[in-house]
Amino acid sequence: MTNDELKAYLLDKFPSAEITLGTQYVQMIVASADLHQTATLLKDAKETSFDYLICLSGVDYPEYMEVVYHLESVSLRHVMVLKVRTSDRANPAIDTVSDIWITAKYHEREVYDLLGVHFNNHTDLRRLFLEDGWGFPLRKDYVDEIRIVER
Amino acid sequence: MSEIKEIMFNSDRLATDEYLVNMGPQHPSTHGVLRMLVKLEGEKVLNIQPHIGYIHSGIEKMCEAISYPQIIHLTDRMDYLSAHMNNEAVALCVENALQVEVPERVKYIRTIMDELARLASHQLWWCVMGMDLGALTTFFYGLRDREMILDIFEETCGARLTVNYNLPGGVMFDIHPNFQKRVKDFITYFRKKLPEYDQLLTGNVIFRERTEGIGHLSLADAIAYGVTGPSGRASGFSNDLRKHQPYSAYPLVKFNEILDHRCDTLARYEVRMKEMHESLSIIEQLIDNIPEGDYAVKMKSVIKLPEGEFYQRVETARGEFGVYIVSDGKKNPYRVKFRSPGFSNLFALNNMAKGHKIADLVAIMSTLDLVIPDIDR
């Protein structure tokens, strides 16, 4: 599907989501309660069949934390961006998608490690790079005590 | 004696406990500081848990404090064998965000450099693969030929490994006057040497015994784990971004995406061997036709990206490399995320090596072609 067709399709299927056409890809923001169901549908529906999770990133914005999923369909070759937001900075929690795309299991561990986003129902949510008790360095309020980044 | 025989053939009295072994962080076959907690039953691998973080350098965090041209210099340090492609990913991302069209000459130079870097990376992989399996000669053959590419890099870029040749808007310097001649000499030379590689390792009986049917990764698993690059293509996962999302001069050249459906260690090996031939052919198509013109467009001295999000995918020697830049309009990015191929590839290892012998684990890891700073960035 081209970006426009994909956007029209998604608007039809997910009326409650916020769907826009970015500079490169169609972007869809879903409520965190709908994430798991939406992701399952995106993967299983024949028209979309997003079976390849390219990249899973976390971003810390001033008002909310966001997790971004770049998805591609191997057979249909279209790409989209799925986003989910949570405004709870103290205990951000989002459902895991590691049962849908296995690779998410490790990408989610990375996001948990660096941004402190908790993933519900994740089978093995441990820190990946850093020691236990370390802060969450990619958060904007992280204090860089050893001044490794800002000199 | 009879008692030993009894113990040997009477499984009840043989201890068959499962035990854990630490492989790494200093194990020679991990090629970097990767630790794997391997659960074994005798020699059989039951489970592998990779532990990373020994060389975590916080590159994504550092990027938030520096400007876009500076970020390019950090990307070298991740996958140092695909340094040029990593540089290019950031340069392309910035150019696309600013809608800068680079001169044709730049596209040609970048593509030739990409393929030279891919060749150098595959050569190093090949010699290390042989060494991991106990064949030291391959190491000398591979490094001898790789040296020629590094010399070409040195002459044009001033560096051999972390080349830093790309800039937003073009490349740092024009190609050296000797560049075309040396590259052509190298192609002629390496075309003759590649059959030697096959004679030395590919046809070797011991090598084939150790790779054929080992480390099966099905197509469905390759997609689910996001295993890209030659490792994914050996499972039939068509993911060559040079074909699917062409950038630079790739739309202008003819080449084949190498796919294999055997899914085992030998398939991953052969895909890389065939890719070397394709790389040589891509360079050959471009090297005589480099158009005249500027080697860079003039950019503003302070580069500011418009507000928004930008994503760029390129094909490195290991697979899909992605740069995700979130910009808030300032001279440094709000957030940068690198999607490194090695990260996704590494975690498919457990799936591939389960049930095989611990010696096979080394062979399987070799064909994944891991570069640890790429995973642990």
JSON list of N, CA and C in Angstrom, two decimals, chain A residues 12-68:
[
{"chain": "A", "resi": 12, "resn": "ASP", "atom": "N", "xyz": [-10.00, 4.07, 8.67]},
{"chain": "A", "resi": 12, "resn": "ASP", "atom": "CA", "xyz": [-11.23, 3.28, 8.64]},
{"chain": "A", "resi": 12, "resn": "ASP", "atom": "C", "xyz": [-11.24, 2.25, 9.77]},
{"chain": "A", "resi": 13, "resn": "LYS", "atom": "N", "xyz": [-10.09, 1.59, 10.00]},
{"chain": "A", "resi": 13, "resn": "LYS", "atom": "CA", "xyz": [-10.04, 0.49, 10.96]},
{"chain": "A", "resi": 13, "resn": "LYS", "atom": "C", "xyz": [-9.93, 0.96, 12.41]},
{"chain": "A", "resi": 14, "resn": "PHE", "atom": "N", "xyz": [-9.19, 2.04, 12.61]},
{"chain": "A", "resi": 14, "resn": "PHE", "atom": "CA", "xyz": [-8.93, 2.50, 13.98]},
{"chain": "A", "resi": 14, "resn": "PHE", "atom": "C", "xyz": [-9.42, 3.93, 14.15]},
{"chain": "A", "resi": 15, "resn": "PRO", "atom": "N", "xyz": [-10.74, 4.11, 14.24]},
{"chain": "A", "resi": 15, "resn": "PRO", "atom": "CA", "xyz": [-11.27, 5.48, 14.28]},
{"chain": "A", "resi": 15, "resn": "PRO", "atom": "C", "xyz": [-10.84, 6.26, 15.53]},
{"chain": "A", "resi": 16, "resn": "SER", "atom": "N", "xyz": [-10.51, 5.55, 16.62]},
{"chain": "A", "resi": 16, "resn": "SER", "atom": "CA", "xyz": [-10.18, 6.28, 17.84]},
{"chain": "A", "resi": 16, "resn": "SER", "atom": "C", "xyz": [-8.73, 6.74, 17.87]},
{"chain": "A", "resi": 17, "resn": "ALA", "atom": "N", "xyz": [-7.90, 6.22, 16.96]},
{"chain": "A", "resi": 17, "resn": "ALA", "atom": "CA", "xyz": [-6.47, 6.58, 16.99]},
{"chain": "A", "resi": 17, "resn": "ALA", "atom": "C", "xyz": [-6.23, 7.89, 16.26]},
{"chain": "A", "resi": 18, "resn": "GLU", "atom": "N", "xyz": [-5.10, 8.51, 16.59]},
{"chain": "A", "resi": 18, "resn": "GLU", "atom": "CA", "xyz": [-4.74, 9.77, 15.95]},
{"chain": "A", "resi": 18, "resn": "GLU", "atom": "C", "xyz": [-3.77, 9.45, 14.81]},
{"chain": "A", "resi": 19, "resn": "ILE", "atom": "N", "xyz": [-4.22, 9.62, 13.57]},
{"chain": "A", "resi": 19, "resn": "ILE", "atom": "CA", "xyz": [-3.43, 9.18, 12.43]},
{"chain": "A", "resi": 19, "resn": "ILE", "atom": "C", "xyz": [-3.04, 10.37, 11.56]},
{"chain": "A", "resi": 20, "resn": "THR", "atom": "N", "xyz": [-1.75, 10.52, 11.31]},
{"chain": "A", "resi": 20, "resn": "THR", "atom": "CA", "xyz": [-1.27, 11.62, 10.47]},
{"chain": "A", "resi": 20, "resn": "THR", "atom": "C", "xyz": [-0.27, 11.06, 9.47]},
{"chain": "A", "resi": 21, "resn": "LEU", "atom": "N", "xyz": [-0.04, 11.84, 8.43]},
{"chain": "A", "resi": 21, "resn": "LEU", "atom": "CA", "xyz": [0.96, 11.46, 7.45]},
{"chain": "A", "resi": 21, "resn": "LEU", "atom": "C", "xyz": [2.18, 12.33, 7.69]},
{"chain": "A", "resi": 22, "resn": "GLY", "atom": "N", "xyz": [3.26, 11.73, 8.18]},
{"chain": "A", "resi": 22, "resn": "GLY", "atom": "CA", "xyz": [4.48, 12.50, 8.44]},
{"chain": "A", "resi": 22, "resn": "GLY", "atom": "C", "xyz": [5.24, 12.75, 7.15]},
{"chain": "A", "resi": 23, "resn": "THR", "atom": "N", "xyz": [6.47, 13.23, 7.27]},
{"chain": "A", "resi": 23, "resn": "THR", "atom": "CA", "xyz": [7.26, 13.49, 6.06]},
{"chain": "A", "resi": 23, "resn": "THR", "atom": "C", "xyz": [7.61, 12.20, 5.34]},
{"chain": "A", "resi": 24, "resn": "GLN", "atom": "N", "xyz": [7.79, 11.11, 6.11]},
{"chain": "A", "resi": 24, "resn": "GLN", "atom": "CA", "xyz": [8.19, 9.85, 5.48]},
{"chain": "A", "resi": 24, "resn": "GLN", "atom": "C", "xyz": [7.12, 8.78, 5.57]},
{"chain": "A", "resi": 25, "resn": "TYR", "atom": "N", "xyz": [6.59, 8.60, 6.79]},
{"chain": "A", "resi": 25, "resn": "TYR", "atom": "CA", "xyz": [5.73, 7.45, 7.03]},
{"chain": "A", "resi": 25, "resn": "TYR", "atom": "C", "xyz": [4.39, 7.88, 7.65]},
{"chain": "A", "resi": 26, "resn": "VAL", "atom": "N", "xyz": [3.42, 6.98, 7.54]},
{"chain": "A", "resi": 26, "resn": "VAL", "atom": "CA", "xyz": [2.16, 7.19, 8.24]},
{"chain": "A", "resi": 26, "resn": "VAL", "atom": "C", "xyz": [2.40, 6.94, 9.72]},
{"chain": "A", "resi": 27, "resn": "GLN", "atom": "N", "xyz": [1.82, 7.81, 10.52]},
{"chain": "A", "resi": 27, "resn": "GLN", "atom": "CA", "xyz": [2.09, 7.73, 11.95]},
{"chain": "A", "resi": 27, "resn": "GLN", "atom": "C", "xyz": [0.76, 7.58, 12.68]},
{"chain": "A", "resi": 28, "resn": "MET", "atom": "N", "xyz": [0.72, 6.64, 13.62]},
{"chain": "A", "resi": 28, "resn": "MET", "atom": "CA", "xyz": [-0.53, 6.40, 14.34]},
{"chain": "A", "resi": 28, "resn": "MET", "atom": "C", "xyz": [-0.26, 6.41, 15.84]},
{"chain": "A", "resi": 29, "resn": "ILE", "atom": "N", "xyz": [-0.98, 7.25, 16.57]},
{"chain": "A", "resi": 29, "resn": "ILE", "atom": "CA", "xyz": [-0.82, 7.30, 18.01]},
{"chain": "A", "resi": 29, "resn": "ILE", "atom": "C", "xyz": [-2.03, 6.63, 18.65]},
{"chain": "A", "resi": 30, "resn": "VAL", "atom": "N", "xyz": [-1.78, 5.60, 19.45]},
{"chain": "A", "resi": 30, "resn": "VAL", "atom": "CA", "xyz": [-2.90, 4.90, 20.09]},
{"chain": "A", "resi": 30, "resn": "VAL", "atom": "C", "xyz": [-2.83, 5.10, 21.61]},
{"chain": "A", "resi": 31, "resn": "ALA", "atom": "N", "xyz": [-3.98, 4.93, 22.24]},
{"chain": "A", "resi": 31, "resn": "ALA", "atom": "CA", "xyz": [-4.01, 4.99, 23.70]},
{"chain": "A", "resi": 31, "resn": "ALA", "atom": "C", "xyz": [-3.31, 3.76, 24.25]},
{"chain": "A", "resi": 32, "resn": "SER", "atom": "N", "xyz": [-2.66, 3.90, 25.40]},
{"chain": "A", "resi": 32, "resn": "SER", "atom": "CA", "xyz": [-1.84, 2.77, 25.86]},
{"chain": "A", "resi": 32, "resn": "SER", "atom": "C", "xyz": [-2.70, 1.53, 26.17]},
{"chain": "A", "resi": 33, "resn": "ALA", "atom": "N", "xyz": [-3.98, 1.73, 26.50]},
{"chain": "A", "resi": 33, "resn": "ALA", "atom": "CA", "xyz": [-4.84, 0.57, 26.76]},
{"chain": "A", "resi": 33, "resn": "ALA", "atom": "C", "xyz": [-5.10, -0.22, 25.48]},
{"chain": "A", "resi": 34, "resn": "ASP", "atom": "N", "xyz": [-5.07, 0.45, 24.32]},
{"chain": "A", "resi": 34, "resn": "ASP", "atom": "CA", "xyz": [-5.39, -0.23, 23.05]},
{"chain": "A", "resi": 34, "resn": "ASP", "atom": "C", "xyz": [-4.17, -0.83, 22.37]},
{"chain": "A", "resi": 35, "resn": "LEU", "atom": "N", "xyz": [-2.97, -0.57, 22.95]},
{"chain": "A", "resi": 35, "resn": "LEU", "atom": "CA", "xyz": [-1.74, -0.89, 22.21]},
{"chain": "A", "resi": 35, "resn": "LEU", "atom": "C", "xyz": [-1.66, -2.35, 21.78]},
{"chain": "A", "resi": 36, "resn": "HIS", "atom": "N", "xyz": [-1.87, -3.26, 22.74]},
{"chain": "A", "resi": 36, "resn": "HIS", "atom": "CA", "xyz": [-1.64, -4.66, 22.44]},
{"chain": "A", "resi": 36, "resn": "HIS", "atom": "C", "xyz": [-2.60, -5.16, 21.37]},
{"chain": "A", "resi": 37, "resn": "GLN", "atom": "N", "xyz": [-3.85, -4.75, 21.51]},
{"chain": "A", "resi": 37, "resn": "GLN", "atom": "CA", "xyz": [-4.87, -5.18, 20.55]},
{"chain": "A", "resi": 37, "resn": "GLN", "atom": "C", "xyz": [-4.58, -4.61, 19.16]},
{"chain": "A", "resi": 38, "resn": "THR", "atom": "N", "xyz": [-4.21, -3.33, 19.11]},
{"chain": "A", "resi": 38, "resn": "THR", "atom": "CA", "xyz": [-3.91, -2.69, 17.83]},
{"chain": "A", "resi": 38, "resn": "THR", "atom": "C", "xyz": [-2.72, -3.37, 17.15]},
{"chain": "A", "resi": 39, "resn": "ALA", "atom": "N", "xyz": [-1.67, -3.62, 17.95]},
{"chain": "A", "resi": 39, "resn": "ALA", "atom": "CA", "xyz": [-0.47, -4.23, 17.39]},
{"chain": "A", "resi": 39, "resn": "ALA", "atom": "C", "xyz": [-0.80, -5.61, 16.83]},
{"chain": "A", "resi": 40, "resn": "THR", "atom": "N", "xyz": [-1.60, -6.39, 17.55]},
{"chain": "A", "resi": 40, "resn": "THR", "atom": "CA", "xyz": [-1.98, -7.71, 17.08]},
{"chain": "A", "resi": 40, "resn": "THR", "atom": "C", "xyz": [-2.71, -7.61, 15.74]},
{"chain": "A", "resi": 41, "resn": "LEU", "atom": "N", "xyz": [-3.65, -6.66, 15.67]},
{"chain": "A", "resi": 41, "resn": "LEU", "atom": "CA", "xyz": [-4.42, -6.49, 14.44]},
{"chain": "A", "resi": 41, "resn": "LEU", "atom": "C", "xyz": [-3.52, -6.07, 13.28]},
{"chain": "A", "resi": 42, "resn": "LEU", "atom": "N", "xyz": [-2.59, -5.16, 13.57]},
{"chain": "A", "resi": 42, "resn": "LEU", "atom": "CA", "xyz": [-1.70, -4.69, 12.50]},
{"chain": "A", "resi": 42, "resn": "LEU", "atom": "C", "xyz": [-0.86, -5.83, 11.95]},
{"chain": "A", "resi": 43, "resn": "LYS", "atom": "N", "xyz": [-0.46, -6.74, 12.85]},
{"chain": "A", "resi": 43, "resn": "LYS", "atom": "CA", "xyz": [0.35, -7.86, 12.38]},
{"chain": "A", "resi": 43, "resn": "LYS", "atom": "C", "xyz": [-0.49, -8.90, 11.64]},
{"chain": "A", "resi": 44, "resn": "ASP", "atom": "N", "xyz": [-1.66, -9.19, 12.18]},
{"chain": "A", "resi": 44, "resn": "ASP", "atom": "CA", "xyz": [-2.43, -10.32, 11.64]},
{"chain": "A", "resi": 44, "resn": "ASP", "atom": "C", "xyz": [-3.29, -9.99, 10.42]},
{"chain": "A", "resi": 45, "resn": "ALA", "atom": "N", "xyz": [-3.74, -8.74, 10.30]},
{"chain": "A", "resi": 45, "resn": "ALA", "atom": "CA", "xyz": [-4.63, -8.42, 9.18]},
{"chain": "A", "resi": 45, "resn": "ALA", "atom": "C", "xyz": [-3.88, -8.58, 7.87]},
{"chain": "A", "resi": 46, "resn": "LYS", "atom": "N", "xyz": [-4.55, -9.20, 6.89]},
{"chain": "A", "resi": 46, "resn": "LYS", "atom": "CA", "xyz": [-3.90, -9.49, 5.61]},
{"chain": "A", "resi": 46, "resn": "LYS", "atom": "C", "xyz": [-3.52, -8.20, 4.87]},
{"chain": "A", "resi": 47, "resn": "GLU", "atom": "N", "xyz": [-4.33, -7.16, 5.05]},
{"chain": "A", "resi": 47, "resn": "GLU", "atom": "CA", "xyz": [-4.08, -5.92, 4.30]},
{"chain": "A", "resi": 47, "resn": "GLU", "atom": "C", "xyz": [-2.83, -5.21, 4.79]},
{"chain": "A", "resi": 48, "resn": "THR", "atom": "N", "xyz": [-2.53, -5.33, 6.09]},
{"chain": "A", "resi": 48, "resn": "THR", "atom": "CA", "xyz": [-1.36, -4.62, 6.61]},
{"chain": "A", "resi": 48, "resn": "THR", "atom": "C", "xyz": [-0.18, -5.58, 6.81]},
{"chain": "A", "resi": 49, "resn": "SER", "atom": "N", "xyz": [-0.40, -6.68, 7.47]},
{"chain": "A", "resi": 49, "resn": "SER", "atom": "CA", "xyz": [0.61, -7.71, 7.80]},
{"chain": "A", "resi": 49, "resn": "SER", "atom": "C", "xyz": [1.98, -7.13, 8.18]},
{"chain": "A", "resi": 50, "resn": "PHE", "atom": "N", "xyz": [1.99, -6.29, 9.20]},
{"chain": "A", "resi": 50, "resn": "PHE", "atom": "CA", "xyz": [3.25, -5.74, 9.69]},
{"chain": "A", "resi": 50, "resn": "PHE", "atom": "C", "xyz": [3.95, -6.80, 10.55]},
{"chain": "A", "resi": 51, "resn": "ASP", "atom": "N", "xyz": [4.78, -7.62, 9.89]},
{"chain": "A", "resi": 51, "resn": "ASP", "atom": "CA", "xyz": [5.37, -8.73, 10.64]},
{"chain": "A", "resi": 51, "resn": "ASP", "atom": "C", "xyz": [6.80, -8.47, 11.07]},
{"chain": "A", "resi": 52, "resn": "TYR", "atom": "N", "xyz": [7.36, -7.34, 10.67]},
{"chain": "A", "resi": 52, "resn": "TYR", "atom": "CA", "xyz": [8.77, -7.07, 11.00]},
{"chain": "A", "resi": 52, "resn": "TYR", "atom": "C", "xyz": [8.86, -5.78, 11.80]},
{"chain": "A", "resi": 53, "resn": "LEU", "atom": "N", "xyz": [9.26, -5.90, 13.04]},
{"chain": "A", "resi": 53, "resn": "LEU", "atom": "CA", "xyz": [9.47, -4.72, 13.88]},
{"chain": "A", "resi": 53, "resn": "LEU", "atom": "C", "xyz": [10.90, -4.23, 13.64]},
{"chain": "A", "resi": 54, "resn": "ILE", "atom": "N", "xyz": [11.02, -3.09, 12.95]},
{"chain": "A", "resi": 54, "resn": "ILE", "atom": "CA", "xyz": [12.36, -2.61, 12.60]},
{"chain": "A", "resi": 54, "resn": "ILE", "atom": "C", "xyz": [13.05, -2.08, 13.84]},
{"chain": "A", "resi": 55, "resn": "CYS", "atom": "N", "xyz": [12.36, -1.21, 14.55]},
{"chain": "A", "resi": 55, "resn": "CYS", "atom": "CA", "xyz": [13.03, -0.44, 15.58]},
{"chain": "A", "resi": 55, "resn": "CYS", "atom": "C", "xyz": [12.02, -0.08, 16.66]},
{"chain": "A", "resi": 56, "resn": "LEU", "atom": "N", "xyz": [12.46, -0.16, 17.90]},
{"chain": "A", "resi": 56, "resn": "LEU", "atom": "CA", "xyz": [11.59, 0.24, 19.02]},
{"chain": "A", "resi": 56, "resn": "LEU", "atom": "C", "xyz": [12.38, 1.25, 19.84]},
{"chain": "A", "resi": 57, "resn": "SER", "atom": "N", "xyz": [11.88, 2.46, 19.92]},
{"chain": "A", "resi": 57, "resn": "SER", "atom": "CA", "xyz": [12.63, 3.48, 20.65]},
{"chain": "A", "resi": 57, "resn": "SER", "atom": "C", "xyz": [11.76, 4.15, 21.70]},
{"chain": "A", "resi": 58, "resn": "GLY", "atom": "N", "xyz": [12.40, 4.69, 22.69]},
{"chain": "A", "resi": 58, "resn": "GLY", "atom": "CA", "xyz": [11.69, 5.46, 23.71]},
{"chain": "A", "resi": 58, "resn": "GLY", "atom": "C", "xyz": [12.17, 6.90, 23.66]},
{"chain": "A", "resi": 59, "resn": "VAL", "atom": "N", "xyz": [11.24, 7.84, 23.83]},
{"chain": "A", "resi": 59, "resn": "VAL", "atom": "CA", "xyz": [11.61, 9.25, 23.83]},
{"chain": "A", "resi": 59, "resn": "VAL", "atom": "C", "xyz": [10.96, 9.89, 25.06]},
{"chain": "A", "resi": 60, "resn": "ASP", "atom": "N", "xyz": [11.72, 10.75, 25.73]},
{"chain": "A", "resi": 60, "resn": "ASP", "atom": "CA", "xyz": [11.20, 11.45, 26.89]},
{"chain": "A", "resi": 60, "resn": "ASP", "atom": "C", "xyz": [10.87, 12.89, 26.50]},
{"chain": "A", "resi": 61, "resn": "TYR", "atom": "N", "xyz": [9.57, 13.19, 26.40]},
{"chain": "A", "resi": 61, "resn": "TYR", "atom": "CA", "xyz": [9.13, 14.55, 26.10]},
{"chain": "A", "resi": 61, "resn": "TYR", "atom": "C", "xyz": [8.75, 15.24, 27.41]},
{"chain": "A", "resi": 62, "resn": "PRO", "atom": "N", "xyz": [8.68, 16.58, 27.39]},
{"chain": "A", "resi": 62, "resn": "PRO", "atom": "CA", "xyz": [8.36, 17.26, 28.65]},
{"chain": "A", "resi": 62, "resn": "PRO", "atom": "C", "xyz": [7.03, 16.81, 29.29]},
{"chain": "A", "resi": 63, "resn": "GLU", "atom": "N", "xyz": [6.00, 16.57, 28.45]},
{"chain": "A", "resi": 63, "resn": "GLU", "atom": "CA", "xyz": [4.71, 16.24, 29.05]},
{"chain": "A", "resi": 63, "resn": "GLU", "atom": "C", "xyz": [4.44, 14.74, 29.17]},
{"chain": "A", "resi": 64, "resn": "TYR", "atom": "N", "xyz": [5.12, 13.96, 28.38]},
{"chain": "A", "resi": 64, "resn": "TYR", "atom": "CA", "xyz": [4.82, 12.52, 28.38]},
{"chain": "A", "resi": 64, "resn": "TYR", "atom": "C", "xyz": [6.05, 11.72, 27.93]},
{"chain": "A", "resi": 65, "resn": "MET", "atom": "N", "xyz": [5.98, 10.41, 28.17]},
{"chain": "A", "resi": 65, "resn": "MET", "atom": "CA", "xyz": [7.01, 9.51, 27.63]},
{"chain": "A", "resi": 65, "resn": "MET", "atom": "C", "xyz": [6.37, 8.79, 26.45]},
{"chain": "A", "resi": 66, "resn": "GLU", "atom": "N", "xyz": [7.18, 8.56, 25.43]},
{"chain": "A", "resi": 66, "resn": "GLU", "atom": "CA", "xyz": [6.62, 7.97, 24.22]},
{"chain": "A", "resi": 66, "resn": "GLU", "atom": "C", "xyz": [7.45, 6.76, 23.82]},
{"chain": "A", "resi": 67, "resn": "VAL", "atom": "N", "xyz": [6.76, 5.71, 23.39]},
{"chain": "A", "resi": 67, "resn": "VAL", "atom": "CA", "xyz": [7.47, 4.56, 22.82]},
{"chain": "A", "resi": 67, "resn": "VAL", "atom": "C", "xyz": [7.07, 4.48, 21.35]},
{"chain": "A", "resi": 68, "resn": "VAL", "atom": "N", "xyz": [8.08, 4.37, 20.49]},
{"chain": "A", "resi": 68, "resn": "VAL", "atom": "CA", "xyz": [7.86, 4.45, 19.05]},
{"chain": "A", "resi": 68, "resn": "VAL", "atom": "C", "xyz": [8.21, 3.11, 18.41]}
]
